[in-house]
Short mmCIF file of C-alpha atoms in Angstrom, two decimals:
data_model
loop_
_atom_site.label_atom_id
_atom_site.label_comp_id
_atom_site.label_asym_id
_atom_site.label_seq_id
_atom_site.Cartn_x
_atom_site.Cartn_y
_atom_site.Cartn_z
CA MET A 2 -42.98 16.37 32.67
CA LYS A 3 -41.33 13.43 30.97
CA PHE A 4 -40.08 12.37 27.52
CA SER A 5 -37.85 9.87 25.72
CA ILE A 6 -35.52 10.52 22.76
CA ASN A 7 -32.62 8.89 20.93
CA ARG A 8 -29.23 10.39 21.75
CA GLU A 9 -28.43 11.20 18.07
CA ALA A 10 -31.64 13.22 17.63
CA LEU A 11 -30.98 15.24 20.79
CA VAL A 12 -27.27 16.06 20.98
CA LYS A 13 -26.84 18.38 17.97
CA PRO A 14 -29.84 20.69 18.62
CA LEU A 15 -29.03 20.63 22.36
CA GLN A 16 -25.45 21.79 21.69
CA GLN A 17 -26.67 24.52 19.33
CA VAL A 18 -29.11 25.93 21.87
CA ALA A 19 -26.61 25.68 24.73
CA GLY A 20 -24.07 27.56 22.56
CA VAL A 21 -26.07 30.77 23.09
CA VAL A 22 -25.77 30.53 26.88
CA GLU A 23 -22.91 32.58 28.33
CA ARG A 24 -20.67 30.85 30.88
CA ARG A 25 -20.63 33.76 33.34
CA GLN A 26 -24.09 34.94 34.33
CA THR A 27 -25.46 37.45 36.81
CA LEU A 28 -28.77 35.56 37.03
CA PRO A 29 -28.48 31.82 37.83
CA VAL A 30 -31.46 31.01 35.58
CA LEU A 31 -29.54 32.35 32.54
CA SER A 32 -27.08 29.46 32.90
CA ASN A 33 -30.03 27.13 32.36
CA LEU A 34 -31.97 25.84 29.37
CA LEU A 35 -35.75 25.99 29.33
CA LEU A 36 -37.23 22.59 28.44
CA GLN A 37 -40.89 22.51 27.38
CA VAL A 38 -42.76 19.37 26.36
CA ASN A 39 -46.00 19.83 24.46
CA ASP A 40 -47.63 16.68 23.00
CA ASN A 41 -44.78 14.99 21.09
CA GLN A 42 -42.49 17.98 20.76
CA LEU A 43 -39.63 19.14 22.98
CA SER A 44 -38.66 22.82 22.80
CA MET A 45 -35.27 23.81 24.22
CA THR A 46 -34.55 27.50 24.79
CA GLY A 47 -31.26 29.24 25.60
CA THR A 48 -30.76 32.99 25.98
CA ASP A 49 -28.30 35.66 27.13
CA LEU A 50 -31.06 38.35 26.98
CA GLU A 51 -29.64 39.59 23.64
CA VAL A 52 -29.97 36.43 21.58
CA GLU A 53 -32.59 33.73 22.15
CA LEU A 54 -32.49 30.36 20.41
CA ILE A 55 -35.29 27.78 20.47
CA GLY A 56 -34.61 24.30 19.10
CA ARG A 57 -37.43 21.81 18.45
CA VAL A 58 -37.26 18.00 18.27
CA GLU A 59 -39.79 15.16 18.21
CA VAL A 60 -39.99 13.03 21.41
CA THR A 61 -41.99 10.02 22.64
CA ASN A 62 -43.53 8.76 25.95
CA THR A 63 -44.40 12.34 26.81
CA GLU A 64 -46.04 14.10 29.70
CA ASN A 65 -46.46 17.82 29.10
CA GLY A 66 -44.64 20.28 31.35
CA ASP A 67 -41.73 22.70 31.58
CA VAL A 68 -38.61 23.23 33.69
CA THR A 69 -35.11 24.75 33.43
CA VAL A 70 -31.86 22.77 33.87
CA PRO A 71 -28.12 23.68 33.86
CA ALA A 72 -27.12 23.94 30.18
CA ARG A 73 -23.49 22.79 30.33
CA LYS A 74 -24.14 19.81 32.60
CA MET A 75 -27.04 18.57 30.45
CA VAL A 76 -24.92 18.84 27.27
CA ASP A 77 -21.96 17.05 28.88
CA ILE A 78 -24.13 14.21 30.21
CA CYS A 79 -25.98 13.62 26.93
CA ARG A 80 -22.76 13.77 24.92
CA GLU A 81 -21.15 11.02 27.06
CA ILE A 82 -24.09 8.63 26.65
CA PRO A 83 -23.28 5.85 24.09
CA ASP A 84 -24.19 6.40 20.42
CA ASN A 85 -27.76 5.53 19.40
CA ALA A 86 -28.83 4.88 23.01
CA ASP A 87 -32.32 5.96 24.10
CA ILE A 88 -32.49 8.52 26.91
CA ASP A 89 -35.44 8.91 29.30
CA PHE A 90 -36.08 12.19 31.10
CA ALA A 91 -38.50 12.64 34.00
CA PHE A 92 -39.10 15.61 36.29
CA ASN A 93 -40.00 14.90 39.90
CA GLU A 94 -39.32 16.52 43.27
CA ASN A 95 -37.51 19.52 41.72
CA ARG A 96 -34.98 17.30 39.97
CA LEU A 97 -34.67 16.19 36.35
CA GLU A 98 -33.83 12.50 36.26
CA ILE A 99 -31.89 11.24 33.24
CA ARG A 100 -31.73 7.49 32.54
CA SER A 101 -30.06 5.53 29.76
CA GLY A 102 -29.28 1.82 30.08
CA ARG A 103 -27.65 1.38 33.48
CA PHE A 104 -26.80 5.08 33.78
CA ARG A 105 -28.87 7.38 36.00
CA SER A 106 -28.34 10.98 37.07
CA THR A 107 -30.35 13.84 38.55
CA LEU A 108 -29.94 17.50 37.70
CA SER A 109 -31.00 20.48 39.82
CA THR A 110 -33.73 22.65 38.31
CA LEU A 111 -35.19 26.14 38.55
CA PRO A 112 -38.85 26.98 37.84
CA ALA A 113 -39.73 27.70 34.20
CA ILE A 114 -41.64 30.80 35.29
CA ASP A 115 -38.29 32.44 36.25
CA PHE A 116 -36.88 32.02 32.74
CA PRO A 117 -36.76 35.36 30.86
CA SER A 118 -38.04 35.64 27.30
CA VAL A 119 -36.76 38.14 24.76
CA ASP A 120 -39.48 40.73 24.21
CA GLN A 121 -40.29 40.73 20.53
CA SER A 122 -41.45 43.64 18.43
CA SER A 123 -44.13 42.98 15.81
CA PRO A 124 -42.61 42.27 12.37
CA GLU A 125 -42.55 45.16 9.90
CA LEU A 126 -40.99 43.25 7.02
CA SER A 127 -40.50 39.53 6.32
CA ALA A 128 -39.02 37.32 3.61
CA GLU A 129 -38.39 33.64 2.84
CA ILE A 130 -34.72 33.24 1.92
CA ASP A 131 -32.78 30.21 0.69
CA SER A 132 -30.71 29.19 3.73
CA LYS A 133 -27.54 28.25 1.79
CA ALA A 134 -27.57 31.54 -0.17
CA PHE A 135 -28.18 33.52 3.04
CA LYS A 136 -25.30 31.78 4.83
CA ARG A 137 -23.02 32.55 1.87
CA LEU A 138 -24.08 36.21 2.08
CA LEU A 139 -23.18 36.37 5.79
CA ASP A 140 -19.91 34.45 5.33
CA LYS A 141 -18.76 36.89 2.64
CA THR A 142 -19.10 39.89 4.95
CA ALA A 143 -18.95 38.80 8.62
CA PHE A 144 -15.12 38.89 8.83
CA ALA A 145 -15.14 42.70 8.52
CA MET A 146 -17.30 43.27 11.62
CA ALA A 147 -15.63 45.22 14.43
CA GLN A 148 -14.94 43.64 17.82
CA GLN A 149 -15.57 45.66 20.99
CA ASP A 150 -15.29 48.98 19.16
CA VAL A 151 -16.42 52.06 21.10
CA ARG A 152 -18.50 52.85 18.01
CA TYR A 153 -20.92 50.14 19.11
CA PHE A 154 -22.88 50.25 15.83
CA LEU A 155 -19.82 48.77 14.06
CA ASN A 156 -19.89 45.66 16.32
CA GLY A 157 -22.40 43.99 14.05
CA MET A 158 -23.67 43.76 10.49
CA LEU A 159 -26.01 45.97 8.52
CA ILE A 160 -28.77 43.90 6.91
CA GLU A 161 -30.77 45.71 4.24
CA LEU A 162 -33.94 44.25 2.72
CA GLY A 163 -35.87 45.81 -0.13
CA GLY A 164 -35.68 46.71 -3.80
CA GLY A 165 -35.52 43.05 -4.82
CA HIS A 166 -32.39 42.23 -2.84
CA VAL A 167 -30.93 41.39 0.57
CA ARG A 168 -27.67 43.20 1.29
CA ALA A 169 -25.15 42.62 4.07
CA VAL A 170 -22.51 45.25 4.97
CA ALA A 171 -19.82 45.10 7.66
CA THR A 172 -16.99 47.48 8.50
CA ASP A 173 -14.55 48.05 11.36
CA GLY A 174 -13.47 51.47 10.10
CA HIS A 175 -10.36 50.10 8.32
CA ARG A 176 -12.04 47.83 5.78
CA LEU A 177 -15.52 47.21 4.43
CA ALA A 178 -17.29 44.16 3.01
CA MET A 179 -20.57 44.35 1.11
CA SER A 180 -22.48 41.49 -0.46
CA ASP A 181 -25.82 41.26 -2.30
CA LEU A 182 -28.37 38.51 -2.82
CA ASP A 183 -31.26 38.79 -5.30
CA GLN A 184 -34.55 38.13 -3.53
CA ASP A 185 -38.03 37.94 -5.04
CA GLY A 186 -41.02 39.33 -3.16
CA LEU A 187 -39.30 42.41 -1.73
CA ASP A 188 -40.82 45.69 -2.89
CA ASP A 189 -39.07 49.06 -3.12
CA THR A 190 -39.55 49.73 0.60
CA THR A 191 -36.06 49.36 2.04
CA LYS A 192 -35.45 48.53 5.68
CA GLN A 193 -32.02 48.65 7.31
CA VAL A 194 -31.16 47.03 10.66
CA ILE A 195 -27.90 46.35 12.52
CA VAL A 196 -27.63 42.77 13.80
CA PRO A 197 -25.14 42.44 16.70
CA ARG A 198 -22.00 40.36 16.27
CA LYS A 199 -23.24 37.46 18.40
CA GLY A 200 -26.54 37.31 16.50
CA VAL A 201 -24.65 37.08 13.17
CA ILE A 202 -22.33 34.32 14.45
CA GLU A 203 -25.27 32.26 15.80
CA LEU A 204 -27.12 32.69 12.49
CA GLN A 205 -24.09 31.45 10.56
CA ARG A 206 -23.82 28.42 12.85
CA LEU A 207 -27.48 27.48 12.43
CA LEU A 208 -27.72 28.05 8.68
CA GLN A 209 -24.86 25.58 8.21
CA GLU A 210 -27.17 22.75 9.26
CA LEU A 211 -30.19 23.86 7.22
CA GLU A 212 -31.29 22.59 3.83
CA ASP A 213 -34.62 24.40 3.36
CA ASN A 214 -35.61 28.07 3.41
CA VAL A 215 -35.41 30.32 6.45
CA ALA A 216 -38.06 32.93 7.25
CA ILE A 217 -36.59 36.29 8.25
CA ALA A 218 -38.86 38.76 10.07
CA ILE A 219 -37.64 42.22 11.07
CA GLY A 220 -39.29 44.40 13.69
CA SER A 221 -38.27 47.73 15.19
CA THR A 222 -36.08 46.13 17.88
CA HIS A 223 -35.59 42.48 16.83
CA LEU A 224 -34.72 40.19 13.95
CA CYS A 225 -36.23 36.72 13.99
CA ALA A 226 -35.08 33.77 11.83
CA THR A 227 -37.33 30.71 11.78
CA SER A 228 -37.05 27.25 10.20
CA SER A 229 -38.81 23.96 10.87
CA THR A 230 -36.31 23.09 13.62
CA PHE A 231 -35.32 26.38 15.26
CA THR A 232 -36.26 29.99 15.98
CA LEU A 233 -33.49 32.53 16.57
CA THR A 234 -34.40 35.96 17.91
CA THR A 235 -31.76 38.64 18.26
CA LYS A 236 -32.00 42.18 19.54
CA LEU A 237 -30.94 44.85 17.06
CA VAL A 238 -28.24 47.44 17.67
CA ASP A 239 -29.82 50.84 18.19
CA GLY A 240 -27.56 53.15 16.20
CA LYS A 241 -26.87 54.66 12.78
CA PHE A 242 -24.61 52.68 10.47
CA PRO A 243 -22.14 54.72 8.36
CA ASP A 244 -23.16 55.65 4.80
CA TYR A 245 -21.31 52.73 3.21
CA GLU A 246 -21.88 53.97 -0.37
CA ARG A 247 -19.59 56.95 0.35
CA VAL A 248 -16.82 54.65 1.63
CA ILE A 249 -16.51 52.74 -1.65
CA PRO A 250 -14.00 54.67 -3.79
CA LYS A 251 -15.02 55.56 -7.34
CA GLY A 252 -12.74 56.35 -10.26
CA GLY A 253 -9.82 54.03 -9.54
CA ASP A 254 -7.72 53.92 -12.73
CA LYS A 255 -5.26 51.10 -11.95
CA LEU A 256 -6.84 47.70 -12.62
CA VAL A 257 -4.90 44.64 -11.54
CA LEU A 258 -5.94 41.06 -12.32
CA ALA A 259 -4.15 38.39 -10.28
CA ASP A 260 -4.30 34.66 -9.61
CA LYS A 261 -5.97 34.43 -6.20
CA GLN A 262 -4.14 31.36 -4.92
CA GLU A 263 -0.73 32.61 -6.02
CA LEU A 264 -1.33 36.03 -4.43
CA ARG A 265 -2.68 34.50 -1.21
CA GLN A 266 0.33 32.21 -0.78
CA ALA A 267 2.77 35.05 -1.52
CA LEU A 268 1.04 37.25 1.08
CA SER A 269 1.22 34.45 3.68
CA ARG A 270 4.96 33.91 3.09
CA THR A 271 5.83 37.61 3.14
CA ALA A 272 3.63 38.35 6.16
CA ILE A 273 5.70 36.06 8.41
CA LEU A 274 8.32 38.79 8.73
CA SER A 275 5.94 41.74 9.01
CA ASN A 276 5.63 43.72 12.24
CA GLU A 277 3.48 41.48 14.50
CA LYS A 278 1.58 44.44 15.93
CA PHE A 279 0.80 46.44 12.78
CA ARG A 280 0.92 43.64 10.15
CA GLY A 281 2.03 46.13 7.48
CA ILE A 282 3.04 45.00 3.99
CA ARG A 283 4.32 47.19 1.13
CA VAL A 284 2.74 46.62 -2.28
CA SER A 285 4.72 47.96 -5.28
CA LEU A 286 2.87 47.83 -8.57
CA ALA A 287 4.58 47.95 -11.97
CA SER A 288 3.70 46.68 -15.46
CA GLY A 289 3.04 42.94 -15.31
CA GLN A 290 4.10 42.50 -11.68
CA LEU A 291 3.24 43.14 -8.05
CA GLN A 292 6.08 43.21 -5.52
CA LEU A 293 5.23 42.40 -1.89
CA SER A 294 7.71 43.33 0.84
CA ALA A 295 7.68 43.34 4.65
CA ASN A 296 10.10 43.99 7.47
CA ASN A 297 10.03 44.07 11.28
CA PRO A 298 11.84 45.72 14.24
CA GLU A 299 14.39 42.87 14.27
CA GLN A 300 15.59 44.11 10.84
CA GLU A 301 14.32 40.93 9.18
CA GLU A 302 12.73 41.28 5.77
CA ALA A 303 10.94 39.32 3.05
CA GLU A 304 9.86 40.10 -0.48
CA GLU A 305 8.22 38.31 -3.37
CA ILE A 306 7.19 39.25 -6.90
CA VAL A 307 3.83 38.03 -8.22
CA SER A 308 3.02 38.12 -11.95
CA VAL A 309 -0.23 40.02 -12.62
CA GLU A 310 -2.17 41.42 -15.56
CA TYR A 311 -1.51 45.16 -15.37
CA GLU A 312 -0.32 47.89 -17.72
CA GLY A 313 0.15 51.40 -16.41
CA ASP A 314 2.01 53.68 -14.04
CA SER A 315 3.88 52.27 -11.06
CA LEU A 316 2.49 52.73 -7.56
CA GLU A 317 3.64 51.95 -4.01
CA VAL A 318 1.11 51.58 -1.20
CA GLY A 319 0.98 49.93 2.26
CA PHE A 320 -1.78 47.64 3.62
CA ASN A 321 -2.54 45.54 6.66
CA VAL A 322 -1.77 42.09 5.25
CA SER A 323 -4.43 40.38 7.43
CA TYR A 324 -7.15 42.49 5.80
CA LEU A 325 -6.03 41.43 2.31
CA GLN A 326 -5.87 37.77 3.36
CA ASP A 327 -9.38 37.88 4.85
CA VAL A 328 -10.80 39.11 1.54
CA LEU A 329 -8.96 36.51 -0.55
CA ASN A 330 -10.29 33.78 1.78
CA VAL A 331 -13.92 34.56 0.89
CA ILE A 332 -13.59 35.20 -2.87
CA GLU A 333 -14.53 31.97 -4.63
CA ASN A 334 -13.14 32.68 -8.11
CA GLU A 335 -9.61 31.65 -9.15
CA LYS A 336 -8.93 35.25 -10.21
CA VAL A 337 -9.20 38.46 -8.20
CA ARG A 338 -9.50 42.06 -9.43
CA VAL A 339 -7.89 44.90 -7.45
CA THR A 340 -8.64 48.53 -8.31
CA LEU A 341 -6.23 51.20 -7.04
CA HIS A 342 -5.95 54.96 -7.53
CA ASP A 343 -3.01 56.36 -5.53
CA ALA A 344 -1.02 55.73 -2.33
CA ASN A 345 -3.63 57.47 -0.16
CA SER A 346 -6.73 55.79 -1.62
CA SER A 347 -8.40 52.57 -0.52
CA ALA A 348 -8.12 49.42 -2.64
CA VAL A 349 -11.31 47.91 -4.07
CA ILE A 350 -11.14 44.11 -4.34
CA GLU A 351 -13.72 42.11 -6.31
CA ASP A 352 -14.44 38.82 -7.98
CA PRO A 353 -13.97 39.66 -11.69
CA GLU A 354 -16.90 37.45 -12.74
CA LEU A 355 -19.45 38.05 -9.99
CA GLU A 356 -20.90 41.47 -9.22
CA ASP A 357 -22.43 40.38 -5.89
CA ALA A 358 -19.65 41.49 -3.49
CA VAL A 359 -17.30 44.45 -3.04
CA TYR A 360 -14.42 44.74 -0.56
CA VAL A 361 -12.63 47.95 0.43
CA VAL A 362 -9.30 48.00 2.30
CA MET A 363 -7.83 51.29 3.52
CA PRO A 364 -4.12 51.94 2.97
CA MET A 365 -1.70 52.33 5.88
CA LYS A 366 1.40 54.46 6.29
CA LEU A 367 4.58 52.37 6.47
#
């Protein structure tokens, strides 16, 4: 096996593929990347047995073959080679030789036959989705995913395809984010799958670099995303996601319209003196104003009044300030609409002009 490629064409896809590889591995071969040369194309594969990423680039001076090499070392070497330099790779005597200018190195290898592939289920539903719109959908909801929750089905994102839309839902039990994307070519058959946290994060990373559409195929155990330059396959979480429709409160009678930037800055200032562990902030609503207040075990306190559009009864309710900040960070409009009912009910936060996303934040006792 041998091939040549310019450093600039190789480094970015190489880093993306190596990003999937976990640093601590039980199997030595899982610390490696699988390199396969076929005609004038190099395929690079990284996996942790849950997520598999294949990156493809054009190469020259090729000899077909395959081998696996240590992922981190290959990335570090290629990154340190001067910009726009050509790099030559050749496999002989169980070593991968890398040459560029006066630089030469050899990397240890393991046989390609030892490299595990993620078993794929046959696709039951597929769709071509605009990559930028799909990334926006994931970005609007991913922050609400749980981390290492014992309810393992919350450590990921529900993706729902069907009925003319793609929907993403994430919740950690204290807040919920739901976002919709209109999608042609999807009939009334709805399919729901839970994509694990790592699969969602890798998808977000890859979609950032894409300009064209991405093909999404969903099977019984896997989701596969394919573009001209990569294929990402992720196992699905085997579990039942909560009925998110029941979590979204209906009938809130207190509608508050606020300037997003002003509210976000006021929350950031007040939060400095909140309890570092619980991050609680008290929200007191009255006609035309919202008062934010926080205190901590050191008896320090902060408060600020924000002008809002609201007429109605006063209300006092506590929230985790980080949850409110996370929502305001993903709403794109300059205004934000908050719907409240009473001190024991969750707040519904939305963009007043777009109906494509809904955020729910549970109250907390202060």
